[in-house]
Coordinates of C-alpha atoms in Angstrom, one line a residue:
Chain A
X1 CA 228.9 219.9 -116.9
X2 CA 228.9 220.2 -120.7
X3 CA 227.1 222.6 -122.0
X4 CA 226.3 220.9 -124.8
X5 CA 224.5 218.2 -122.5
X6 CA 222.9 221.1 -120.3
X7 CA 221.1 223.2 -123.6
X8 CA 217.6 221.6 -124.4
X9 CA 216.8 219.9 -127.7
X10 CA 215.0 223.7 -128.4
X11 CA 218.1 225.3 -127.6
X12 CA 219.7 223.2 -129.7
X13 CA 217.9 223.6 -132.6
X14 CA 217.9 227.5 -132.6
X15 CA 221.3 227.8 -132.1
X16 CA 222.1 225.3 -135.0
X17 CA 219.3 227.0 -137.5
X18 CA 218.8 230.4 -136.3
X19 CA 215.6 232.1 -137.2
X20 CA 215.4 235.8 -139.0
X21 CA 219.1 236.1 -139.0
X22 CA 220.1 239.2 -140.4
X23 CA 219.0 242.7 -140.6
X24 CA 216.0 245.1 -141.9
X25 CA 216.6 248.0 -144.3
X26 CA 215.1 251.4 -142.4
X27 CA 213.5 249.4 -139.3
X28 CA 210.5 251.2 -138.0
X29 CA 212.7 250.1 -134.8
X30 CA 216.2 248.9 -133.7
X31 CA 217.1 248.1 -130.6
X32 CA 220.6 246.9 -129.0
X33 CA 221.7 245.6 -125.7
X34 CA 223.8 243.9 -123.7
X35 CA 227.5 244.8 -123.4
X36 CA 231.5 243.1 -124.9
X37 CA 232.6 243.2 -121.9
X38 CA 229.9 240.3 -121.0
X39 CA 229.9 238.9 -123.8
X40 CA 226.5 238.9 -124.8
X41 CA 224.9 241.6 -127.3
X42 CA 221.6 241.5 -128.4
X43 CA 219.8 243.7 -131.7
X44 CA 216.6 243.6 -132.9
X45 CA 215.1 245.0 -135.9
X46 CA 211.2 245.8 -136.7
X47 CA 209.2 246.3 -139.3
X48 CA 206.2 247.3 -138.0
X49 CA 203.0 248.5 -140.1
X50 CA 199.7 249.6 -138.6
X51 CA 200.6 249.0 -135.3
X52 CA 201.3 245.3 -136.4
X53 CA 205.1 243.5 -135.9
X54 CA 205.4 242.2 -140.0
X55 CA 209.0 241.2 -139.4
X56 CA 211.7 240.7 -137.2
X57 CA 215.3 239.9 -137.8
X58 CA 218.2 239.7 -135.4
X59 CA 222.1 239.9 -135.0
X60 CA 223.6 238.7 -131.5
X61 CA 227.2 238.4 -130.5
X62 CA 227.3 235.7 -127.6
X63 CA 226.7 232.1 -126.4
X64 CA 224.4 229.5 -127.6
X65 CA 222.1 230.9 -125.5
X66 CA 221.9 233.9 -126.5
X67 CA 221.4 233.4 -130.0
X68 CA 218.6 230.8 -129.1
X69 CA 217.0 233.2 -127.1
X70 CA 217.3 236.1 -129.9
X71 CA 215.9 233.5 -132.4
X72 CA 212.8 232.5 -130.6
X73 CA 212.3 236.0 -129.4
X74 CA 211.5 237.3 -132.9
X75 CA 209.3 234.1 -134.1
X76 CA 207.6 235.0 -131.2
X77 CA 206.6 238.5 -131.6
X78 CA 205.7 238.3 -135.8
X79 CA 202.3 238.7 -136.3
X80 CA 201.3 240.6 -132.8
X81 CA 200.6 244.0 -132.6
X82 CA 203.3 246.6 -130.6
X83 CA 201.3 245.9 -126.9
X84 CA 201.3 241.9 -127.3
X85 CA 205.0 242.1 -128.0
X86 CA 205.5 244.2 -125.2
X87 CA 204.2 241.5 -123.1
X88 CA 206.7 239.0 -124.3
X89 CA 208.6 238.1 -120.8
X90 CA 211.7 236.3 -120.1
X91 CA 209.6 233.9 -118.8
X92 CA 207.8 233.2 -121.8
X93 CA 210.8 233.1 -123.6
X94 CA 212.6 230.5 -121.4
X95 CA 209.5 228.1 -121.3
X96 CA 209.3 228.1 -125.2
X97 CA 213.1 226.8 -125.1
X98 CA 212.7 224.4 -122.9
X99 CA 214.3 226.1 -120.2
X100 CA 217.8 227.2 -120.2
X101 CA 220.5 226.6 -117.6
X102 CA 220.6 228.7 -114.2
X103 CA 223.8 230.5 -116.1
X104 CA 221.9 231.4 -119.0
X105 CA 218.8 232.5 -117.6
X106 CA 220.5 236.3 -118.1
X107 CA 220.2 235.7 -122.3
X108 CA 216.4 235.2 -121.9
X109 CA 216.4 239.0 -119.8
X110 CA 218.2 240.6 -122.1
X111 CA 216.4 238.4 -125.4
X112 CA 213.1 240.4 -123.6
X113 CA 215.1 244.2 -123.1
X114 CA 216.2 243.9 -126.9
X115 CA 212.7 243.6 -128.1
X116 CA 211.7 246.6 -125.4
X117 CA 214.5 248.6 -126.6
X118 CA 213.2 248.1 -130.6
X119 CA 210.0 249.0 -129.8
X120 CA 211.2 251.5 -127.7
X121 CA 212.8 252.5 -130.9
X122 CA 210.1 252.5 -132.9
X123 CA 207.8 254.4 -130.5
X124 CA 210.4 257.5 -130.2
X125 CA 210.7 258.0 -134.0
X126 CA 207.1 258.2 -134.3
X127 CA 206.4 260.4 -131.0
X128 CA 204.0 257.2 -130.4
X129 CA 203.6 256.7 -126.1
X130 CA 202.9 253.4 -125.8
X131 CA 201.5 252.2 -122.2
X132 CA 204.1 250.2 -119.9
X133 CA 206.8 251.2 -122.6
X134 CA 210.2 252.5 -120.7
X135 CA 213.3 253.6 -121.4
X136 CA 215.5 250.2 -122.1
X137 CA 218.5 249.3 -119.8
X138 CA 221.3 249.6 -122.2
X139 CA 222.8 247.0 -120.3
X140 CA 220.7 244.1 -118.4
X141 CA 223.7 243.6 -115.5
X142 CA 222.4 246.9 -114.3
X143 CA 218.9 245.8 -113.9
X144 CA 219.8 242.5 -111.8
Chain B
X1 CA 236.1 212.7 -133.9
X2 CA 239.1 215.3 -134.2
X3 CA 240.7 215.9 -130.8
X4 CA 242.3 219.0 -130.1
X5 CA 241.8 219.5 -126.6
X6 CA 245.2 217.8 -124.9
X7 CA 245.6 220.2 -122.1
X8 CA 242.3 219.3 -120.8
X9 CA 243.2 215.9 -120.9
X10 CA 244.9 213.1 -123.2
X11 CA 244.9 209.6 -124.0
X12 CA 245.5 207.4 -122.0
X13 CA 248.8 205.5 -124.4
X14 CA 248.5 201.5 -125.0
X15 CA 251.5 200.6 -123.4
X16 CA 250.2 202.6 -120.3
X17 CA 247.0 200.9 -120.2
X18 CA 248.9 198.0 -120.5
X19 CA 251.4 198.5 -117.8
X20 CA 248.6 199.2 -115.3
X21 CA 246.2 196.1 -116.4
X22 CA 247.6 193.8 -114.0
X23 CA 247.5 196.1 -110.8
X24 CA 243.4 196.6 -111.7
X25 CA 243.3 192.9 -111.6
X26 CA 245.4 190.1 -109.9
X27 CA 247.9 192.3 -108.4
X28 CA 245.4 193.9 -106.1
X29 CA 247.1 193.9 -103.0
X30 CA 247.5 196.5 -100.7
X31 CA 251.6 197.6 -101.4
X32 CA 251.6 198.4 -97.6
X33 CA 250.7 194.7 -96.2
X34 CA 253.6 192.6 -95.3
X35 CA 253.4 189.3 -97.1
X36 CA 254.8 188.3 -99.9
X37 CA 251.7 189.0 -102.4
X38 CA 252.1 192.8 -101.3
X39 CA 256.2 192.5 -102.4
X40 CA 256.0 192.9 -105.5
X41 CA 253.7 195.8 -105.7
X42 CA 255.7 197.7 -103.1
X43 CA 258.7 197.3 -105.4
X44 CA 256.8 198.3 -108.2
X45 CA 255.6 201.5 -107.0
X46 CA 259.1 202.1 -105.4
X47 CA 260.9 201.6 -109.5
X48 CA 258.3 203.7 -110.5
X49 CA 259.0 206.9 -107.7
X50 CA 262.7 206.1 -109.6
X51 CA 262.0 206.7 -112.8
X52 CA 260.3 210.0 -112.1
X53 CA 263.1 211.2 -109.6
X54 CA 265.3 210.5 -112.8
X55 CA 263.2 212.4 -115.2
X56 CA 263.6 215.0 -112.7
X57 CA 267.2 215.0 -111.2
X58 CA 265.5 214.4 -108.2
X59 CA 266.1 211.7 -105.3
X60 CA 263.8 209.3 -105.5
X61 CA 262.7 209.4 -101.6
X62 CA 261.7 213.8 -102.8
X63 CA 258.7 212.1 -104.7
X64 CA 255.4 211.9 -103.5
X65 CA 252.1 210.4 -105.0
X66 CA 248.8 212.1 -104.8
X67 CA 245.3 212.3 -106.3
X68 CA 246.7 214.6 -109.1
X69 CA 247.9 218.5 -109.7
X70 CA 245.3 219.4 -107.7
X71 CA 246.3 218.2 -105.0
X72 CA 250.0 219.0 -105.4
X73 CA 249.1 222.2 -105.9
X74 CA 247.1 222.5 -102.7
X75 CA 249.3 220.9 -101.0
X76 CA 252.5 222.9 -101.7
X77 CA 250.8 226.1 -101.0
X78 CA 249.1 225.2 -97.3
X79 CA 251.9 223.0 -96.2
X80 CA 254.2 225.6 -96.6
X81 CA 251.8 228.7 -95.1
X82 CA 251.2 226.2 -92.4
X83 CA 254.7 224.9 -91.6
X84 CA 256.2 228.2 -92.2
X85 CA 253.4 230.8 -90.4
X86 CA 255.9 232.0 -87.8
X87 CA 258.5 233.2 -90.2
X88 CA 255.5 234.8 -92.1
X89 CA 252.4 235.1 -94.4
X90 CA 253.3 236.6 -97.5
X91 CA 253.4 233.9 -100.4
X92 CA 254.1 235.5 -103.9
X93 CA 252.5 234.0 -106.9
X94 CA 251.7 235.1 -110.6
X95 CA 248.0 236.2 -112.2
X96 CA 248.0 233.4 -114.4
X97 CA 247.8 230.5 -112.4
X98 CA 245.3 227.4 -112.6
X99 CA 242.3 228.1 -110.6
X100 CA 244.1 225.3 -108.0
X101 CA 246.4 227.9 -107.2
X102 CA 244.4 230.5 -107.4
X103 CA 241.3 229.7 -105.1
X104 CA 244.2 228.1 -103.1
X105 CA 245.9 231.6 -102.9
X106 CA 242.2 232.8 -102.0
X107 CA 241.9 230.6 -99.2
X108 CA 244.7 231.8 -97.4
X109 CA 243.8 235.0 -97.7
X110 CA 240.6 234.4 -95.6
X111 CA 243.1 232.6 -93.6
X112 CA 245.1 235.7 -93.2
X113 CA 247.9 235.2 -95.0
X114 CA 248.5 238.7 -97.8
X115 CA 249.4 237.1 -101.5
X116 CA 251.1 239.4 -104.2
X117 CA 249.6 238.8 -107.7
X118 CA 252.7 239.7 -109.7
X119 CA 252.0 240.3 -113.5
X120 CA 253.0 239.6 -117.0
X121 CA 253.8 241.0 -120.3
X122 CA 251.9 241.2 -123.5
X123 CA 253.7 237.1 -124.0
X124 CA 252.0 236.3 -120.6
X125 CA 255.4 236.1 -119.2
X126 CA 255.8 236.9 -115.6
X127 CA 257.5 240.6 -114.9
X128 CA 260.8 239.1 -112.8
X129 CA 261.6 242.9 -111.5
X130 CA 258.0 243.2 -110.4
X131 CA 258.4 239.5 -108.8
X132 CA 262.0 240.7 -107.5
X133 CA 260.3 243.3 -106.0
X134 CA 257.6 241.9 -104.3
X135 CA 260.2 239.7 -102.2
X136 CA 259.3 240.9 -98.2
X137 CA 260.7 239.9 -95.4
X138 CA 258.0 237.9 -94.1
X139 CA 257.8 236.0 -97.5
X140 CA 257.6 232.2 -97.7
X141 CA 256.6 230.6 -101.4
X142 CA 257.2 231.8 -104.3
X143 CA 254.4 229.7 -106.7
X144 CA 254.7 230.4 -110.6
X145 CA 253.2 227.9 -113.1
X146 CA 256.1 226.1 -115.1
X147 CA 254.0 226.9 -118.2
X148 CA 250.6 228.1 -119.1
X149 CA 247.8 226.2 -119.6
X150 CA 245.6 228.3 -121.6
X151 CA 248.2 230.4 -123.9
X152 CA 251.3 227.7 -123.5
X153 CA 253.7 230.6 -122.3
X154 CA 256.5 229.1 -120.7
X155 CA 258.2 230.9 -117.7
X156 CA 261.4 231.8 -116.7
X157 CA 261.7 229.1 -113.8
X158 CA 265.7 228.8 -113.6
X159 CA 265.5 233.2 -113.2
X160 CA 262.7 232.4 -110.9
X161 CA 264.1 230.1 -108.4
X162 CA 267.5 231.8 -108.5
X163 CA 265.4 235.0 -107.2
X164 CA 264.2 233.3 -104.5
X165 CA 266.6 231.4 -103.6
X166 CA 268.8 234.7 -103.6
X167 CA 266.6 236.2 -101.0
X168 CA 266.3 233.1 -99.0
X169 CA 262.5 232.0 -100.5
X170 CA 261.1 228.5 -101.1
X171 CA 260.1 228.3 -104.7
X172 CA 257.0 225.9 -106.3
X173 CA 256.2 225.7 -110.1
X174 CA 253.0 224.0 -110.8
X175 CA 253.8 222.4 -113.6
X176 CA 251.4 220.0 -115.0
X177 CA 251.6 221.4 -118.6
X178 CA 255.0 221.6 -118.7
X179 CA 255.8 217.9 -117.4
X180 CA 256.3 215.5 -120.2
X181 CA 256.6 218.2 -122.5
X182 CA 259.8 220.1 -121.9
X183 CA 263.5 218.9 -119.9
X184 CA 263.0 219.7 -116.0
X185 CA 266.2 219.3 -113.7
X186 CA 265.1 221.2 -110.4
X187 CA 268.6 221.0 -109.1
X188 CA 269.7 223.0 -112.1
X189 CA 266.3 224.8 -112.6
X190 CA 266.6 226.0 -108.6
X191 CA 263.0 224.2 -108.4
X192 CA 262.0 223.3 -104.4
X193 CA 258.3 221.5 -105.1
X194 CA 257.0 220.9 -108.4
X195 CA 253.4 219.5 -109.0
X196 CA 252.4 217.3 -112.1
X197 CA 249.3 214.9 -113.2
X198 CA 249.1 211.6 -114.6
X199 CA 246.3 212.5 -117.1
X200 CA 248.2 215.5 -119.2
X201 CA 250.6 212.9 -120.4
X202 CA 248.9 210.0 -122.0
X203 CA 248.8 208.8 -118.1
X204 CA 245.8 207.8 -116.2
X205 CA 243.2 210.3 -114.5
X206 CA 243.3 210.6 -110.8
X207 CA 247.2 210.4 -110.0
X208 CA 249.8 213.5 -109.9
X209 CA 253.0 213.8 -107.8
X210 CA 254.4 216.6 -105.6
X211 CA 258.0 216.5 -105.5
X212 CA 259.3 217.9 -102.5
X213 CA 263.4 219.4 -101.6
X214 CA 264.2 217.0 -98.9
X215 CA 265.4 219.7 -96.3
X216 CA 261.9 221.2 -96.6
X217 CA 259.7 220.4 -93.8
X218 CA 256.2 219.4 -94.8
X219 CA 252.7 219.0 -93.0
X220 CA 250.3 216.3 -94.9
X221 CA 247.4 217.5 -96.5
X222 CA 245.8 214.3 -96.2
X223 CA 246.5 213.0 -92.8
X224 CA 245.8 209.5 -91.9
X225 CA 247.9 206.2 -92.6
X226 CA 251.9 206.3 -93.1
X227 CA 252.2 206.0 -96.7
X228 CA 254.7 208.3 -98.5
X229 CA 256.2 208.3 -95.4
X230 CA 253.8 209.6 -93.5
X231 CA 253.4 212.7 -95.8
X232 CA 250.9 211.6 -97.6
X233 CA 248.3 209.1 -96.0
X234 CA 246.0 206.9 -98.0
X235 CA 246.3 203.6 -99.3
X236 CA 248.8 203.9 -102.5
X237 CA 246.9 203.8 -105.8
X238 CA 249.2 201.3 -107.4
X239 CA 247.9 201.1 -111.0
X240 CA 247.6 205.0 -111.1
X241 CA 251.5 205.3 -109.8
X242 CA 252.0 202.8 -112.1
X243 CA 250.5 204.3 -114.6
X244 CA 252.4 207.3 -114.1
X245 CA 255.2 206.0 -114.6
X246 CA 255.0 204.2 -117.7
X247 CA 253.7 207.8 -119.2
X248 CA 256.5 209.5 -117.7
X249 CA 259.3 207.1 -119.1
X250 CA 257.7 207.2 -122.7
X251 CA 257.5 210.9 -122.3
X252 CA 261.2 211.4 -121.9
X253 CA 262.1 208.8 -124.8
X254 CA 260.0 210.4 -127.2
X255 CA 260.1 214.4 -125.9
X256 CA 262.2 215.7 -128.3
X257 CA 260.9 213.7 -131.7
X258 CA 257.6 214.1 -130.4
X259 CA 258.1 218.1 -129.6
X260 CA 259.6 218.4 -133.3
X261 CA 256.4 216.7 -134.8
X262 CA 253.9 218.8 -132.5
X263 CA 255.9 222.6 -133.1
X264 CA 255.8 222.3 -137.2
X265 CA 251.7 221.8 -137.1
X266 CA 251.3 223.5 -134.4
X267 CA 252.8 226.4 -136.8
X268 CA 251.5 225.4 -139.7
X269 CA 247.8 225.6 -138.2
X270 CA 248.4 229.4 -136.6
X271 CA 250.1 230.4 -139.8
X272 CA 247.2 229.1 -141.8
X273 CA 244.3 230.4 -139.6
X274 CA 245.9 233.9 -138.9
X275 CA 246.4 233.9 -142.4
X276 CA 243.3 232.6 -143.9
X277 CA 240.9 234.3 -141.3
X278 CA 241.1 238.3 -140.9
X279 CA 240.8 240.1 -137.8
X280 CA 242.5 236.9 -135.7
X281 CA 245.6 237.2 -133.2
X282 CA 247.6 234.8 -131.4
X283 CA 247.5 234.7 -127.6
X284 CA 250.8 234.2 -126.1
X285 CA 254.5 234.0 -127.7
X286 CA 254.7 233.0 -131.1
X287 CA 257.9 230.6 -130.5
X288 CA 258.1 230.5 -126.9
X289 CA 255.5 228.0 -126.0
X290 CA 254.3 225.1 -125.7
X291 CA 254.9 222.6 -128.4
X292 CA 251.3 221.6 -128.2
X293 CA 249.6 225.2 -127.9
X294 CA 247.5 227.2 -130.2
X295 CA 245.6 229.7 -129.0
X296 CA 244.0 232.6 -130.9
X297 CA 241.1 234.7 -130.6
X298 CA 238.4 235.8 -133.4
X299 CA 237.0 239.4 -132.8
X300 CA 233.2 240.1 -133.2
X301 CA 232.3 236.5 -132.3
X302 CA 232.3 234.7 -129.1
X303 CA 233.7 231.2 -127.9
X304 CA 231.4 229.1 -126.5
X305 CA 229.1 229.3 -130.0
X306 CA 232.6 228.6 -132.0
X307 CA 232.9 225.9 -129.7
X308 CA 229.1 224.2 -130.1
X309 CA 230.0 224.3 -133.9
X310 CA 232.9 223.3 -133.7
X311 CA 231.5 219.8 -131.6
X312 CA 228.5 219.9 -134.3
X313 CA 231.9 218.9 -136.9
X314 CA 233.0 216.7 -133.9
X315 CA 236.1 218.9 -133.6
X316 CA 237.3 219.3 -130.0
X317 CA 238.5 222.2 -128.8
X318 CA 238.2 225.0 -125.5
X319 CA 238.0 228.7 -125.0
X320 CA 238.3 231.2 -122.4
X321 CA 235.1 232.7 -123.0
X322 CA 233.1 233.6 -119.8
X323 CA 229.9 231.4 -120.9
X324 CA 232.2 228.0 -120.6
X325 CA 233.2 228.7 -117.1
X326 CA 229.7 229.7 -115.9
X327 CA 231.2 233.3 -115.3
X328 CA 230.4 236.8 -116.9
X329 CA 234.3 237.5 -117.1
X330 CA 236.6 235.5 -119.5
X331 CA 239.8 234.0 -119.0
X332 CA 241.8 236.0 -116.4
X333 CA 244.9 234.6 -118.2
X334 CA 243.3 236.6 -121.7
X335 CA 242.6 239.9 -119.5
X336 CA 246.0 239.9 -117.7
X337 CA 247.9 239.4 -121.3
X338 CA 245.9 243.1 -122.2
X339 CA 242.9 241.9 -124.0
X340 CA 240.1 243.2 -123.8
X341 CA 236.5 241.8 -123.0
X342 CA 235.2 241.3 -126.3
X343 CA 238.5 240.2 -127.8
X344 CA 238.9 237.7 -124.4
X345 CA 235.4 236.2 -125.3
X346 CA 236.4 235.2 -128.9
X347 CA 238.7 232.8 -128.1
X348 CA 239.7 229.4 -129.6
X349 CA 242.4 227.0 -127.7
X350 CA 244.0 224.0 -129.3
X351 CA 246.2 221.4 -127.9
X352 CA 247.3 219.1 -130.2
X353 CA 249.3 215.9 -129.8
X354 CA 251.4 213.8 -132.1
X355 CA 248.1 211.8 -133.1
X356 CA 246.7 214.9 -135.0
X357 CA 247.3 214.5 -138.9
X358 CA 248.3 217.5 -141.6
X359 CA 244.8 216.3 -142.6
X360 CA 243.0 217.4 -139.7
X361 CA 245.0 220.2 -139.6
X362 CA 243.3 221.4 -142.3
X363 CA 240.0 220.2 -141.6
X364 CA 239.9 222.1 -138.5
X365 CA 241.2 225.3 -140.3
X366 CA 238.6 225.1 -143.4
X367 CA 236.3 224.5 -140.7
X368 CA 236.8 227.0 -138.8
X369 CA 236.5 229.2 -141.6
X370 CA 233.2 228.8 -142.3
X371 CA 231.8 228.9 -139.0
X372 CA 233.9 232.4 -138.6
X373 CA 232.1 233.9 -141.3
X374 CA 229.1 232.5 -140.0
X375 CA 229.3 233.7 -136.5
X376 CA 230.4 237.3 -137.8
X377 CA 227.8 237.5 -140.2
X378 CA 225.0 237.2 -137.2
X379 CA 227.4 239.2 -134.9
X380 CA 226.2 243.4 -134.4
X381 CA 230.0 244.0 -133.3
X382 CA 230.6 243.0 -136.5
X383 CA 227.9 244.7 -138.4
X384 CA 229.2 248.1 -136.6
X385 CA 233.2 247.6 -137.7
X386 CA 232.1 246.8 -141.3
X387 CA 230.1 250.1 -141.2
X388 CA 232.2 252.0 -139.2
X389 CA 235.1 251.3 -141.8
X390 CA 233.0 251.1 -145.0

């Protein structure tokens, strides 16, 4: 089936207009993953102030699904503090989309380990331990 | 709309749709009935099986019908393992082949039979010392594509057939990219079955032929009635043979003027995108192709987002990028050519036909340019080169 046809409106519409494109000038955190050989890879960039995301931007290599998922991802996490973000889920993710094809489900993972891997990031240059925080999967195909 | 997708399909040309019009209405009859309202049908479908024998340099009584290249293809291949399983199971066939060859090969495996997936160079042009080599004892088919449908590399079929002929090996060239587009004489071209569709030639969807060396003993795919003389059974799809027909006879008036046309903007578009857009390469031989067949591939970005812009500008296009076929690995035609993953993923094939303009040439190409940038722009692998070489 076309995937055009099989992406939801949301999809759509994140793909076509992605938000926070781009990058941040001496993150407090910067996370990559995903691997070429997939053909999905995922960074994320923080700005993070007292404990508090101010800004997130994004860069992804891959399908339409990935960069929806990459998009949403970071509208979703401005605003909340370091443990609210950590709670973001691929779950959460998909449902905001509007689901994503059975295919593409493996974007919303790794849309989830990118932000992990930022604030992963961000915890390790500040010697911060963060509760439920691990060590990101550099590369979500491991993980499944 | 700007269509440049014409080895996924093509379409169907006026005077085809034309040709089969009466067949979908008042001459409905079953070709195979006996009365006189069935006569003229029969005689029909027998001028067309003519005019594609011709096209060919084939007999007329070596060409059989089916649902399409699929078919042909699946045909060939477990006809030929079945008929021939007591000489042996070794069938020799090439990396690049359509998945119908492929997952065809695949089968017989789990049937038991051993296939030997002989490669190609950098042009995606089969090895012939490695296919040479190959050659057993208890080999039966050689299967190599006639040309490819994702890069447009066109293979060595004469060298081919004289190999296995040489060592006593029935040879089949899928070649429903190649038919329509290039001269085929399988006398001359040492060609024992050779599989085409309807659809890849301005033809209706749903009809191919498998012609088949008369001295070769074949067991239906499709067993049933006693149509293609009892090859083939199922009641004849007369407008689709019909159909056929008419594409193939236009196809060999116009092949040359029509090839001419499709080769200079065909070059002009690679020239101008390889030029225009850094970082680009051309996948498969820069002469030696198809006349219809562009393909090149982007680093940093990835095809199935190219693609979705691409249809946003209602341009139509494909790629071998994993996310299209539902995969994680890209084309296995890209990856046995030497590319790697990342360089596989960002890749853009066009197929144009005579239709396409100078003007829509460039409209692609200026296009394409600024979706390029775009997609690199948001791509990391990007981000790291433009660092790495700052």
């Amino acid at each position: 089936m076309s995937q055009v046809l099989e992406y939801s409106e949301k999809v759509m519409d994140h793909f076509s207009n992605p938000r926070n494109v781009g990058e941040i000038e001496n993150a407090s955190g910067v996370g990559t993953v995903g691997n070429a050989k997939c053909g999905d890879i995922m960074r994320i960039f923080l700005d993070i102030e007292d404990n508090v995301i101010k800004d997130a931007k994004f860069k992804t290599f891959g399908c339409g699904a990935a960069v929806a998922t990459s998009s949403i991802a970071t509208e979703m996490i401005i605003g909340k503090t370091v443990e609210e973000a950590l709670k973001l889920t691929n779950k959460a993710v998909m449902e905001a989309l509007g689901g994503l094809p059975p295919v593409k489900v493996h974007c919303s993972l790794l849309a989830e380990e990118a932000v992990h891997a930022a604030l992963w990031d961000y915890a390790q240059k500040n010697g911060l331990m963060i509760e439920g925080l691990e060590p990101p999967v550099a590369d979500i195909e491991e993980r499944e | 709309m700007i269509y440049m997708d014409n080895a996924a399909t093509t379409k169907i040309r006026p005077e085809v749709y034309e040709a089969i019009e009466p067949y979908l209405k008042d001459l409905y009859a079953n070709p195979s009935s006996i009365y006189t309202f069935a006569a003229k049908t029969a005689k029909d479908i027998e001028a067309a099986r003519n005019t594609v024998a011709d096209f060919l340099g084939a007999k007329s009584n070596e060409i059989y019908f089916t649902a399409g290249g699929s078919e042909s293809d699946n045909w060939a291949l477990k006809s030929v393992a079945f008929t021939m399983r007591n000489k042996g199971k070794h069938i020799i066939t090439s990396t690049i082949e359509h998945h119908a060859i492929l997952h065809t090969c695949e089968f017989l495996e789990r049937a038991g039979y051993d296939i030997t997936y002989v490669g190609v160079d950098e042009y995606g042009v089969i090895k012939l010392d490695e296919l040479e080599a190959a050659i057993r004892e208890d080999t039966i088919l050689i299967s190599v594509m006639y040309a490819n449908n994702e890069i447009g590399s066109i293979q060595p079929i004469k060298e081919i057939g004289e190999i296995a002929h040489k060592h006593g090996v029935l040879f089949h060239t899928d070649a429903v990219q190649a038919y329509g587009h290039v001269d085929i004489n399988v006398d001359e071209q040492n060609i024992d079955m050779l599989s085409a569709s309807g659809h890849k030639i301005n033809g209706p969807k749903g009809v191919g032929i498998l012609y088949i060396r008369s001295a070769i003993k074949m067991e239906p795919l499709i067993h049933g009635g006693a149509q293609e003389r009892g090859r083939r059974a199922g009641t004849l799809n007369a407008p689709g043979i019909i159909g056929f027909a008419k594409a193939t006879e236009l196809a060999k008036a116009e092949l040359d003027q029509r090839n001419d046309y499709e080769i200079k903007l065909r070059d002009y578009i690679i020239k101008r995108i390889t030029e225009e857009i850094p970082y680009t390469r051309l996948n498969g031989h820069p002469t030696d192709r198809l006349a219809n067949n562009i393909n090149i591939s982007f680093r940093f970005i990835e095809g199935e987002s190219l693609l979705i812009l691409l249809d946003q500008k209602g341009i139509c296009g494909s790629s071998g990028s994993a996310c299209t076929s539902g995969s994680l690995d890209p084309s296995h035609v890209l990856l046995a050519i030497g590319l790697p993953h990342e360089i596989a993923h960002g890749s853009l094939r066009l197929t144009i036909s005579e239709e396409n303009t100078y003007e829509e040439a460039d409209a692609v190409v200026d296009e394409l340019k600024r979706i390029v940038e775009r997609l690199r722009n948001m791509s990391p692998l990007y981000e790291d080169f433009v660092k790495e070489n700052r």
